[in-house]
C-alpha atoms as a printed R data frame, in Angstrom:
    type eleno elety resid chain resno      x      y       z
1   ATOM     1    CA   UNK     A     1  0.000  0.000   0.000
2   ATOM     2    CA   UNK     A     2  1.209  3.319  -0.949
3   ATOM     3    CA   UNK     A     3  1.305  6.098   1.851
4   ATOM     4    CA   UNK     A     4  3.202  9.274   3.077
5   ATOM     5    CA   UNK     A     5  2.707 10.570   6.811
6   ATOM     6    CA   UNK     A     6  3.891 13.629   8.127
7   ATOM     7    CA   UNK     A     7  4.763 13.839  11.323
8   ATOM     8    CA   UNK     A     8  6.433 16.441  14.107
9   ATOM     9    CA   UNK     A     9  3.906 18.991  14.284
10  ATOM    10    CA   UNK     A    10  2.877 21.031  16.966
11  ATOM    11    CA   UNK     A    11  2.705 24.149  19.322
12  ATOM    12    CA   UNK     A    12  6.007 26.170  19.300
13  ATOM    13    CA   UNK     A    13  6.768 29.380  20.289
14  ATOM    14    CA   UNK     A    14  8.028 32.174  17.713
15  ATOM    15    CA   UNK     A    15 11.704 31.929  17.103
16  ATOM    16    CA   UNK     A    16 11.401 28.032  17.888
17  ATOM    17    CA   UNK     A    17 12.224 25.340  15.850
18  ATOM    18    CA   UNK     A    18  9.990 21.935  14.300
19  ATOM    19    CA   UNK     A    19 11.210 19.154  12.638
20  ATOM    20    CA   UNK     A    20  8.593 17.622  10.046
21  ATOM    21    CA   UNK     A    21  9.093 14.119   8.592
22  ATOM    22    CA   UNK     A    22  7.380 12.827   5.978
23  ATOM    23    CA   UNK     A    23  7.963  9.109   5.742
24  ATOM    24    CA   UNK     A    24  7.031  6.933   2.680
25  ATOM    25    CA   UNK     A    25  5.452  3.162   2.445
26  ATOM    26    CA   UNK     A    26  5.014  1.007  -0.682
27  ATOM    27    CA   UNK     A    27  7.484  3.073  -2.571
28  ATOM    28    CA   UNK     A    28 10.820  4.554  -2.656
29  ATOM    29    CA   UNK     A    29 11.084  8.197  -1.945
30  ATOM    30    CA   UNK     A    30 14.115  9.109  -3.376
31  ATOM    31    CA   UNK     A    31 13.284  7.781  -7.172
32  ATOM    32    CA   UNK     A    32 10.413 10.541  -6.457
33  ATOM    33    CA   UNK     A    33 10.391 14.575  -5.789
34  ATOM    34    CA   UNK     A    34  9.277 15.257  -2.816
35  ATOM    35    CA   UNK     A    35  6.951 18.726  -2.174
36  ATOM    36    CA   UNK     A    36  6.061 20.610   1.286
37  ATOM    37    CA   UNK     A    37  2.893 21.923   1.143
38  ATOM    38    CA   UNK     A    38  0.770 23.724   3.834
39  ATOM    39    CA   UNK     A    39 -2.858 25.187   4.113
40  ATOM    40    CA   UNK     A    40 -4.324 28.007   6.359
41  ATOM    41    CA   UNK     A    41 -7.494 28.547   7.942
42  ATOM    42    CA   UNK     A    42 -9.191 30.561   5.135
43  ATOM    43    CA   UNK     A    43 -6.657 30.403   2.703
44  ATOM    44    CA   UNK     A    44 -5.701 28.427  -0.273
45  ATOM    45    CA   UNK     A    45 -2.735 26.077  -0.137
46  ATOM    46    CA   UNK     A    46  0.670 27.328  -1.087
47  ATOM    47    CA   UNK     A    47  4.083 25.608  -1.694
48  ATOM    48    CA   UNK     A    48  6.582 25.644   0.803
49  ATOM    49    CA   UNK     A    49  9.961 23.474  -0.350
50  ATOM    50    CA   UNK     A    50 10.460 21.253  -2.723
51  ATOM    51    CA   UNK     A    51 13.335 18.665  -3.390
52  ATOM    52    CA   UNK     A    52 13.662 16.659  -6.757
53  ATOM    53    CA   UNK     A    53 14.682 13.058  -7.152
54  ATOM    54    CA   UNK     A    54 18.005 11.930  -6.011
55  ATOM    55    CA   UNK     A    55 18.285 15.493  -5.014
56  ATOM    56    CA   UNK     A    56 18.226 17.339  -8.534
57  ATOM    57    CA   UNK     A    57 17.300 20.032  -7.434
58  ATOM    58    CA   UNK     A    58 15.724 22.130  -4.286
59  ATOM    59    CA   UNK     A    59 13.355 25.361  -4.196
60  ATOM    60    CA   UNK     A    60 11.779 27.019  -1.280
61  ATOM    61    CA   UNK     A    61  9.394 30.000  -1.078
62  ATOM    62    CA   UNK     A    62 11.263 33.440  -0.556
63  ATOM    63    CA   UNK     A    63  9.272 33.724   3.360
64  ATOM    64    CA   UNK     A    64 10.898 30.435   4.489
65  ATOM    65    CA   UNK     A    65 14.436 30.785   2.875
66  ATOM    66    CA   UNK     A    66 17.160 30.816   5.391
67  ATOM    67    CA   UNK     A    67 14.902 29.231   7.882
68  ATOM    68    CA   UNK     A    68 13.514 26.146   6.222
69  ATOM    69    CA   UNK     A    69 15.917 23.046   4.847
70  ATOM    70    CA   UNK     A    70 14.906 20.290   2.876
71  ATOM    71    CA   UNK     A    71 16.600 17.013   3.042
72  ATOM    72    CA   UNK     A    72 16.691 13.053   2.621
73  ATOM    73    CA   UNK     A    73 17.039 10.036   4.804
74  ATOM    74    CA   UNK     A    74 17.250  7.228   1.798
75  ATOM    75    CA   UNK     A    75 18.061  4.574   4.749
76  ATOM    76    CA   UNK     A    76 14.812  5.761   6.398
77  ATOM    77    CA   UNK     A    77 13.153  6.404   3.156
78  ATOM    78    CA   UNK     A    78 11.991  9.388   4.612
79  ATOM    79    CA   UNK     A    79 12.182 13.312   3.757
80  ATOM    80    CA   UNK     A    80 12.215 16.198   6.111
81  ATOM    81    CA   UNK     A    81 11.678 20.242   6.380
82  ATOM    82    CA   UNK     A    82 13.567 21.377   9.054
83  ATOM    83    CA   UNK     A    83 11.858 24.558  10.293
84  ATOM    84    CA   UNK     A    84 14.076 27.498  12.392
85  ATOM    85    CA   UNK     A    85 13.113 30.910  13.598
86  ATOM    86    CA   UNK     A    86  9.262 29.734  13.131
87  ATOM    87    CA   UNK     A    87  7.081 32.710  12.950
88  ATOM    88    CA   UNK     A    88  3.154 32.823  13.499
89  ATOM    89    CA   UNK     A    89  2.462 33.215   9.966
90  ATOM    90    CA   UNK     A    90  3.937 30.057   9.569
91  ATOM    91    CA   UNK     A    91  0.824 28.432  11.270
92  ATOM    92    CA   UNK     A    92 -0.666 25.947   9.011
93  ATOM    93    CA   UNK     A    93 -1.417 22.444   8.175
94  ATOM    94    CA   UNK     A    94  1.530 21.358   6.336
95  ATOM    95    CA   UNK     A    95  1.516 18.441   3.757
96  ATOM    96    CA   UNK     A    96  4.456 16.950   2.185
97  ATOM    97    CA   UNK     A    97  3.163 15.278  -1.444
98  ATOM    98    CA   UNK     A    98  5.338 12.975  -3.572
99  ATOM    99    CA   UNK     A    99  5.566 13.231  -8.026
100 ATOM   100    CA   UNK     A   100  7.333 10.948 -10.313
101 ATOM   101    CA   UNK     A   101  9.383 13.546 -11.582
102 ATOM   102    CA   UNK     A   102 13.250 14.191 -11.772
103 ATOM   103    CA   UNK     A   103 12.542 18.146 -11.080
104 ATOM   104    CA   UNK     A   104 10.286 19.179  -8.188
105 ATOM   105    CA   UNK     A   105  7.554 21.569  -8.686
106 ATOM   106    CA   UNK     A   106  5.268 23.767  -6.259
107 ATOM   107    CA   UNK     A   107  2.399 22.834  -9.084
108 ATOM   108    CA   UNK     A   108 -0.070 20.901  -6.936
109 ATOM   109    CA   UNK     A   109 -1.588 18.665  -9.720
110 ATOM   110    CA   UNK     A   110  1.821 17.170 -10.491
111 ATOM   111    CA   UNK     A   111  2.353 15.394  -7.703
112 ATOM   112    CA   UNK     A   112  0.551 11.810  -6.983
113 ATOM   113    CA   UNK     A   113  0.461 10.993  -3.136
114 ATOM   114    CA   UNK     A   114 -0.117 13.362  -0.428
115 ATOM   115    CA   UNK     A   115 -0.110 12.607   3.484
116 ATOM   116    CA   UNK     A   116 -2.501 13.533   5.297
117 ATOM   117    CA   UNK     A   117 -1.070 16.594   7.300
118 ATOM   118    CA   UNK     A   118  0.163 17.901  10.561
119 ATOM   119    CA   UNK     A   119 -0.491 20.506  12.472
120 ATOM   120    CA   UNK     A   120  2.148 23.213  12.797
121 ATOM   121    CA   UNK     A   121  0.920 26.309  15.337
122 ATOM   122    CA   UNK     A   122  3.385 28.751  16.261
123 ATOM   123    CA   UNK     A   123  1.978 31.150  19.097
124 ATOM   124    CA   UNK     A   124  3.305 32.678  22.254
């Protein structure tokens, strides 16, 4: 059975730090690019990071550069976002989504699995 779950959510303060993972069954993540996704209340999804297969290539949105890092665990078959100096705005449900693609993409539609979220809320 194929399936990604995120994991490492939660509360944090601002300035604090989360650790997402997003592990893969039935497949092998790193012949796949892997996408971090995340959803507000109210607003539409929006790409976060991205990391192509067998690390071809990595992009991250301009509000999370410097802060956010990508990487791969092939022994784990799992992928991660690292998240530093989080801020409130980036509360959200994040999603990390997997395409059979050498190049990753922030285009939703390109990618074929999705997990099914965790909660990231960064308040004081």
């Amino acid at each position: 059975q194929v399936q990604l779950v995120e994991s490492g959510g939660g509360l944090v303060q601002p300035g604090g730090s989360l650790r997402l993972s997003c592990a893969a069954s039935g497949f092998t993540l790193t012949a796949y690019a892997i996408g971090w996704f995340r959803q507000a209340p109210g607003k539409e999804r929006e790409g976060v990071s991205c990391i192509g297969s067998s690390d071809s290539s990595i992009w991250y949105k301009d509000s999370v550069k410097g802060r956010f890092t990508v990487s791969r665990d092939n022994a784990k078959n799992t992928v991660y976002l690292l998240m530093n100096s989080l801020k409130p705005e980036d509360t959200a449900n994040y999603y990390c989504a997997a395409a059979d693609h050498y190049y990753c993409s922030i285009r939703g539609s390109m990618y074929d699995y999705w997990g099914q979220g965790t909660q990231v809320t960064v308040s004081s």
